PDB file of C-alpha atoms in Angstrom:
ATOM      1  CA  TYR A   1     -23.872   0.291  22.812  1.00 95.00           C
ATOM      2  CA  LEU A   2     -23.924  -1.464  19.454  1.00 96.00           C
ATOM      3  CA  SER A   3     -27.503  -0.687  18.558  1.00 97.00           C
ATOM      4  CA  LYS A   4     -28.821  -1.398  15.075  1.00 98.00           C
ATOM      5  CA  GLU A   5     -28.518   2.319  14.345  1.00 98.00           C
ATOM      6  CA  VAL A   6     -24.837   2.425  15.385  1.00 98.00           C
ATOM      7  CA  PHE A   7     -24.151  -0.851  13.552  1.00 98.00           C
ATOM      8  CA  ASP A   8     -25.690   0.487  10.326  1.00 98.00           C
ATOM      9  CA  GLN A   9     -23.676   3.691  10.685  1.00 98.00           C
ATOM     10  CA  LEU A  10     -20.346   1.884  11.134  1.00 99.00           C
ATOM     11  CA  LYS A  11     -20.661  -1.414   9.241  1.00 98.00           C
ATOM     12  CA  THR A  12     -19.028  -0.210   6.004  1.00 98.00           C
ATOM     13  CA  LYS A  13     -16.363   2.048   7.512  1.00 99.00           C
ATOM     14  CA  LYS A  14     -12.642   1.239   7.426  1.00 98.00           C
ATOM     15  CA  THR A  15      -9.620   2.833   9.020  1.00 97.00           C
ATOM     16  CA  SER A  16      -6.483   3.818   7.119  1.00 95.00           C
ATOM     17  CA  PHE A  17      -5.062   0.403   8.113  1.00 94.00           C
ATOM     18  CA  GLY A  18      -8.122  -1.405   6.745  1.00 95.00           C
ATOM     19  CA  SER A  19      -9.661  -2.216  10.131  1.00 96.00           C
ATOM     20  CA  THR A  20     -13.403  -2.819  10.144  1.00 97.00           C
ATOM     21  CA  LEU A  21     -16.186  -2.889  12.685  1.00 98.00           C
ATOM     22  CA  LEU A  22     -15.788  -6.674  12.821  1.00 97.00           C
ATOM     23  CA  ASP A  23     -12.150  -6.240  13.872  1.00 96.00           C
ATOM     24  CA  VAL A  24     -13.342  -3.958  16.686  1.00 97.00           C
ATOM     25  CA  ILE A  25     -16.113  -6.229  18.006  1.00 97.00           C
ATOM     26  CA  GLN A  26     -14.711  -9.706  17.192  1.00 96.00           C
ATOM     27  CA  SER A  27     -13.636 -10.517  20.755  1.00 95.00           C
ATOM     28  CA  GLY A  28     -17.010  -9.532  22.197  1.00 95.00           C
ATOM     29  CA  VAL A  29     -18.845 -11.519  19.524  1.00 96.00           C
ATOM     30  CA  GLU A  30     -16.869 -14.648  20.451  1.00 95.00           C
ATOM     31  CA  ASN A  31     -16.898 -13.980  24.209  1.00 95.00           C
ATOM     32  CA  LEU A  32     -20.313 -12.811  25.323  1.00 94.00           C
ATOM     33  CA  ASP A  33     -19.062 -12.670  28.934  1.00 94.00           C
ATOM     34  CA  SER A  34     -16.470 -10.024  28.073  1.00 92.00           C
ATOM     35  CA  GLY A  35     -16.488  -6.992  30.337  1.00 88.00           C
ATOM     36  CA  VAL A  36     -16.066  -4.507  27.481  1.00 90.00           C
ATOM     37  CA  GLY A  37     -16.116  -6.591  24.304  1.00 92.00           C
ATOM     38  CA  ILE A  38     -14.219  -4.298  21.954  1.00 96.00           C
ATOM     39  CA  TYR A  39     -10.579  -3.686  21.051  1.00 95.00           C
ATOM     40  CA  ALA A  40      -9.128  -0.916  18.920  1.00 96.00           C
ATOM     41  CA  PRO A  41      -7.135  -2.567  16.120  1.00 95.00           C
ATOM     42  CA  ASP A  42      -5.378   0.741  15.383  1.00 95.00           C
ATOM     43  CA  ALA A  43      -5.355   4.345  16.588  1.00 94.00           C
ATOM     44  CA  ASP A  44      -7.679   5.476  13.773  1.00 96.00           C
ATOM     45  CA  SER A  45     -10.378   3.172  15.165  1.00 97.00           C
ATOM     46  CA  TYR A  46     -11.046   5.587  18.000  1.00 97.00           C
ATOM     47  CA  THR A  47     -12.069   8.211  15.425  1.00 97.00           C
ATOM     48  CA  VAL A  48     -13.635   6.077  12.697  1.00 99.00           C
ATOM     49  CA  PHE A  49     -15.681   4.052  15.190  1.00 99.00           C
ATOM     50  CA  ALA A  50     -16.140   6.878  17.725  1.00 98.00           C
ATOM     51  CA  ASP A  51     -19.901   6.339  17.859  1.00 98.00           C
ATOM     52  CA  LEU A  52     -19.162   2.981  19.498  1.00 98.00           C
ATOM     53  CA  PHE A  53     -15.946   3.741  21.404  1.00 97.00           C
ATOM     54  CA  ASP A  54     -16.840   7.092  22.963  1.00 96.00           C
ATOM     55  CA  PRO A  55     -19.861   6.044  25.053  1.00 96.00           C
ATOM     56  CA  ILE A  56     -18.127   2.841  26.181  1.00 96.00           C
ATOM     57  CA  ILE A  57     -14.991   4.712  27.219  1.00 94.00           C
ATOM     58  CA  GLU A  58     -17.052   7.372  28.981  1.00 95.00           C
ATOM     59  CA  ASP A  59     -18.975   4.754  30.970  1.00 94.00           C
ATOM     60  CA  TYR A  60     -15.865   2.707  31.717  1.00 92.00           C
ATOM     61  CA  HIS A  61     -14.118   5.777  33.117  1.00 90.00           C
ATOM     62  CA  GLY A  62     -17.039   6.920  35.231  1.00 90.00           C
ATOM     63  CA  GLY A  63     -18.316   9.752  33.074  1.00 88.00           C
ATOM     64  CA  PHE A  64     -14.974  11.096  31.791  1.00 88.00           C
ATOM     65  CA  LYS A  65     -16.085  12.576  28.473  1.00 89.00           C
ATOM     66  CA  LYS A  66     -14.119  12.880  25.251  1.00 88.00           C
ATOM     67  CA  THR A  67     -14.141  16.657  25.742  1.00 91.00           C
ATOM     68  CA  ASP A  68     -12.818  16.437  29.320  1.00 90.00           C
ATOM     69  CA  LYS A  69      -9.156  17.172  29.911  1.00 89.00           C
ATOM     70  CA  HIS A  70      -6.829  15.166  32.104  1.00 84.00           C
ATOM     71  CA  PRO A  71      -5.372  17.317  34.873  1.00 85.00           C
ATOM     72  CA  PRO A  72      -1.728  18.252  34.346  1.00 86.00           C
ATOM     73  CA  LYS A  73       0.746  15.843  35.877  1.00 84.00           C
ATOM     74  CA  ASP A  74       2.236  16.933  39.160  1.00 84.00           C
ATOM     75  CA  PHE A  75       4.849  14.674  40.666  1.00 78.00           C
ATOM     76  CA  GLY A  76       5.980  17.410  43.035  1.00 83.00           C
ATOM     77  CA  ASP A  77       9.677  18.104  43.369  1.00 83.00           C
ATOM     78  CA  VAL A  78      11.168  14.807  42.206  1.00 76.00           C
ATOM     79  CA  ASP A  79      14.634  15.962  43.257  1.00 78.00           C
ATOM     80  CA  SER A  80      13.453  16.046  46.871  1.00 82.00           C
ATOM     81  CA  LEU A  81      12.689  12.308  46.821  1.00 77.00           C
ATOM     82  CA  GLY A  82      16.298  11.280  47.218  1.00 82.00           C
ATOM     83  CA  ASN A  83      17.251   7.629  47.505  1.00 85.00           C
ATOM     84  CA  LEU A  84      14.111   5.791  48.581  1.00 84.00           C
ATOM     85  CA  ASP A  85      16.032   2.760  49.853  1.00 90.00           C
ATOM     86  CA  PRO A  86      19.644   3.730  50.642  1.00 90.00           C
ATOM     87  CA  ALA A  87      20.373   0.464  52.474  1.00 93.00           C
ATOM     88  CA  GLY A  88      18.897  -1.657  49.676  1.00 89.00           C
ATOM     89  CA  GLU A  89      16.537  -3.434  52.050  1.00 92.00           C
ATOM     90  CA  PHE A  90      13.180  -2.934  50.402  1.00 92.00           C
ATOM     91  CA  ILE A  91      13.399  -2.147  46.694  1.00 88.00           C
ATOM     92  CA  VAL A  92      14.521  -5.267  44.900  1.00 82.00           C
ATOM     93  CA  SER A  93      13.895  -4.091  41.354  1.00 76.00           C
ATOM     94  CA  THR A  94      11.904  -1.751  39.183  1.00 75.00           C
ATOM     95  CA  ARG A  95      10.585  -2.217  35.697  1.00 66.00           C
ATOM     96  CA  VAL A  96       9.308  -0.242  32.782  1.00 66.00           C
ATOM     97  CA  ARG A  97       6.639  -1.908  30.694  1.00 65.00           C
ATOM     98  CA  CYS A  98       6.550  -0.918  27.065  1.00 61.00           C
ATOM     99  CA  GLY A  99       3.472  -1.482  24.956  1.00 62.00           C
ATOM    100  CA  ARG A 100       3.733  -1.907  21.225  1.00 61.00           C
ATOM    101  CA  SER A 101       2.094   1.296  20.059  1.00 82.00           C
ATOM    102  CA  LEU A 102       4.461   2.828  17.568  1.00 89.00           C
ATOM    103  CA  GLU A 103       3.394   5.555  15.187  1.00 89.00           C
ATOM    104  CA  GLY A 104       2.809   4.230  11.698  1.00 90.00           C
ATOM    105  CA  TYR A 105       1.764   0.770  12.849  1.00 92.00           C
ATOM    106  CA  PRO A 106      -1.638  -0.668  13.721  1.00 92.00           C
ATOM    107  CA  PHE A 107      -2.219  -2.289  17.109  1.00 91.00           C
ATOM    108  CA  ASN A 108      -1.838  -6.042  17.726  1.00 86.00           C
ATOM    109  CA  PRO A 109      -5.081  -7.204  16.090  1.00 88.00           C
ATOM    110  CA  CYS A 110      -3.974  -5.987  12.650  1.00 89.00           C
ATOM    111  CA  LEU A 111      -0.189  -6.324  12.784  1.00 91.00           C
ATOM    112  CA  THR A 112       1.441  -8.571  10.207  1.00 93.00           C
ATOM    113  CA  GLU A 113       4.262 -10.928  11.106  1.00 96.00           C
ATOM    114  CA  ALA A 114       6.700  -8.671   9.240  1.00 96.00           C
ATOM    115  CA  GLN A 115       5.508  -5.650  11.234  1.00 94.00           C
ATOM    116  CA  TYR A 116       6.037  -7.500  14.527  1.00 93.00           C
ATOM    117  CA  LYS A 117       9.617  -8.226  13.441  1.00 95.00           C
ATOM    118  CA  GLU A 118      10.221  -4.618  12.321  1.00 95.00           C
ATOM    119  CA  MET A 119       8.916  -3.272  15.598  1.00 93.00           C
ATOM    120  CA  GLU A 120      10.972  -5.685  17.679  1.00 93.00           C
ATOM    121  CA  GLU A 121      14.087  -4.605  15.778  1.00 94.00           C
ATOM    122  CA  LYS A 122      13.309  -0.906  16.298  1.00 93.00           C
ATOM    123  CA  VAL A 123      12.630  -1.341  20.017  1.00 90.00           C
ATOM    124  CA  SER A 124      15.589  -3.656  20.702  1.00 92.00           C
ATOM    125  CA  SER A 125      18.055  -1.476  18.774  1.00 94.00           C
ATOM    126  CA  THR A 126      16.825   1.633  20.582  1.00 92.00           C
ATOM    127  CA  LEU A 127      17.036  -0.043  23.994  1.00 90.00           C
ATOM    128  CA  SER A 128      20.513  -1.413  23.251  1.00 93.00           C
ATOM    129  CA  GLY A 129      21.753   2.181  23.015  1.00 93.00           C
ATOM    130  CA  LEU A 130      20.880   2.909  26.637  1.00 93.00           C
ATOM    131  CA  GLU A 131      23.793   3.231  29.035  1.00 92.00           C
ATOM    132  CA  GLY A 132      24.496   3.504  32.733  1.00 92.00           C
ATOM    133  CA  GLU A 133      21.578   2.995  35.082  1.00 86.00           C
ATOM    134  CA  LEU A 134      19.184   2.858  32.120  1.00 89.00           C
ATOM    135  CA  LYS A 135      20.935  -0.135  30.564  1.00 91.00           C
ATOM    136  CA  GLY A 136      19.136  -3.449  30.921  1.00 87.00           C
ATOM    137  CA  THR A 137      18.557  -6.772  29.220  1.00 86.00           C
ATOM    138  CA  PHE A 138      16.157  -7.302  26.337  1.00 87.00           C
ATOM    139  CA  TYR A 139      14.516 -10.735  26.351  1.00 87.00           C
ATOM    140  CA  PRO A 140      12.826 -11.668  23.060  1.00 89.00           C
ATOM    141  CA  LEU A 141      10.330 -14.512  23.476  1.00 87.00           C
ATOM    142  CA  THR A 142      11.414 -16.132  20.225  1.00 89.00           C
ATOM    143  CA  GLY A 143      14.042 -18.706  21.130  1.00 87.00           C
ATOM    144  CA  MET A 144      13.661 -18.198  24.883  1.00 90.00           C
ATOM    145  CA  SER A 145      14.029 -21.362  26.943  1.00 91.00           C
ATOM    146  CA  LYS A 146      11.085 -22.504  29.072  1.00 90.00           C
ATOM    147  CA  GLU A 147      13.234 -22.081  32.189  1.00 93.00           C
ATOM    148  CA  VAL A 148      14.072 -18.436  31.434  1.00 91.00           C
ATOM    149  CA  GLN A 149      10.447 -17.780  30.478  1.00 88.00           C
ATOM    150  CA  GLN A 150       9.146 -19.227  33.758  1.00 89.00           C
ATOM    151  CA  LYS A 151      11.743 -17.308  35.799  1.00 90.00           C
ATOM    152  CA  LEU A 152      10.668 -14.036  34.158  1.00 87.00           C
ATOM    153  CA  ILE A 153       6.988 -14.858  34.803  1.00 84.00           C
ATOM    154  CA  ASP A 154       7.730 -15.745  38.438  1.00 86.00           C
ATOM    155  CA  ASP A 155       9.661 -12.480  38.862  1.00 81.00           C
ATOM    156  CA  HIS A 156       6.733 -10.543  37.302  1.00 76.00           C
ATOM    157  CA  PHE A 157       8.765  -9.319  34.340  1.00 77.00           C
ATOM    158  CA  LEU A 158       6.938 -11.380  31.753  1.00 79.00           C
ATOM    159  CA  PHE A 159       3.242 -11.809  31.258  1.00 69.00           C
ATOM    160  CA  LYS A 160       1.677 -15.101  30.337  1.00 67.00           C
ATOM    161  CA  GLU A 161       0.335 -15.632  26.839  1.00 68.00           C
ATOM    162  CA  GLY A 162      -2.781 -13.692  25.930  1.00 67.00           C
ATOM    163  CA  ASP A 163      -6.153 -14.697  27.249  1.00 83.00           C
ATOM    164  CA  ARG A 164      -9.146 -15.840  25.190  1.00 90.00           C
ATOM    165  CA  PHE A 165     -10.391 -12.257  24.848  1.00 90.00           C
ATOM    166  CA  LEU A 166      -7.113 -11.111  23.292  1.00 88.00           C
ATOM    167  CA  GLN A 167      -6.919 -14.257  21.181  1.00 90.00           C
ATOM    168  CA  ALA A 168     -10.420 -13.642  19.801  1.00 92.00           C
ATOM    169  CA  ALA A 169      -9.382 -10.066  18.983  1.00 90.00           C
ATOM    170  CA  ASN A 170      -6.417 -11.461  16.971  1.00 88.00           C
ATOM    171  CA  ALA A 171      -3.994  -9.805  19.390  1.00 87.00           C
ATOM    172  CA  CYS A 172      -1.938 -13.010  19.745  1.00 86.00           C
ATOM    173  CA  ARG A 173      -1.335 -13.854  16.105  1.00 89.00           C
ATOM    174  CA  PHE A 174       2.172 -14.972  15.144  1.00 90.00           C
ATOM    175  CA  TRP A 175       2.998 -15.685  18.812  1.00 85.00           C
ATOM    176  CA  PRO A 176       5.774 -15.286  19.955  1.00 86.00           C
ATOM    177  CA  THR A 177       7.211 -13.378  16.969  1.00 88.00           C
ATOM    178  CA  GLY A 178       8.120  -9.792  17.794  1.00 88.00           C
ATOM    179  CA  ARG A 179       7.543 -10.115  21.491  1.00 84.00           C
TER     180      ARG A 179
END
């Protein structure tokens, strides 16, 4: 995908967050066995580096082109679902996983330590306002004991630290700040 022609076209481009082609391809450069080899350091990267991203995304998703439209969501009549486990025998818990993609911020590879802290504050303060059945517990990694961390990993609520592909893409900088 990264032919000399594409490289020459993209090598001097930068996103509004200052991300470069090197930021996009760094993980693949360091890990030649990577399945994809690129990471978007910010949302603008998909546009600025579209000549690289678009064909990879299309291939990865089996021919789904940039111009294709996702079908409208159809969950049916959600009110007809009722209580899926009225006796409480099967559903032990549910979870919602939130990714750090907030408007006005780059993605992990280009976040500063201060931005991680800002984002954690925004997310935790927003979540703390939830009430009733939406209320839960926010577990910041900073200051978390090893025992609590392992329990959350065992219960599939917490993911282990980033892998070498994410580390090479700078997605694990300032660990565990803001997570």
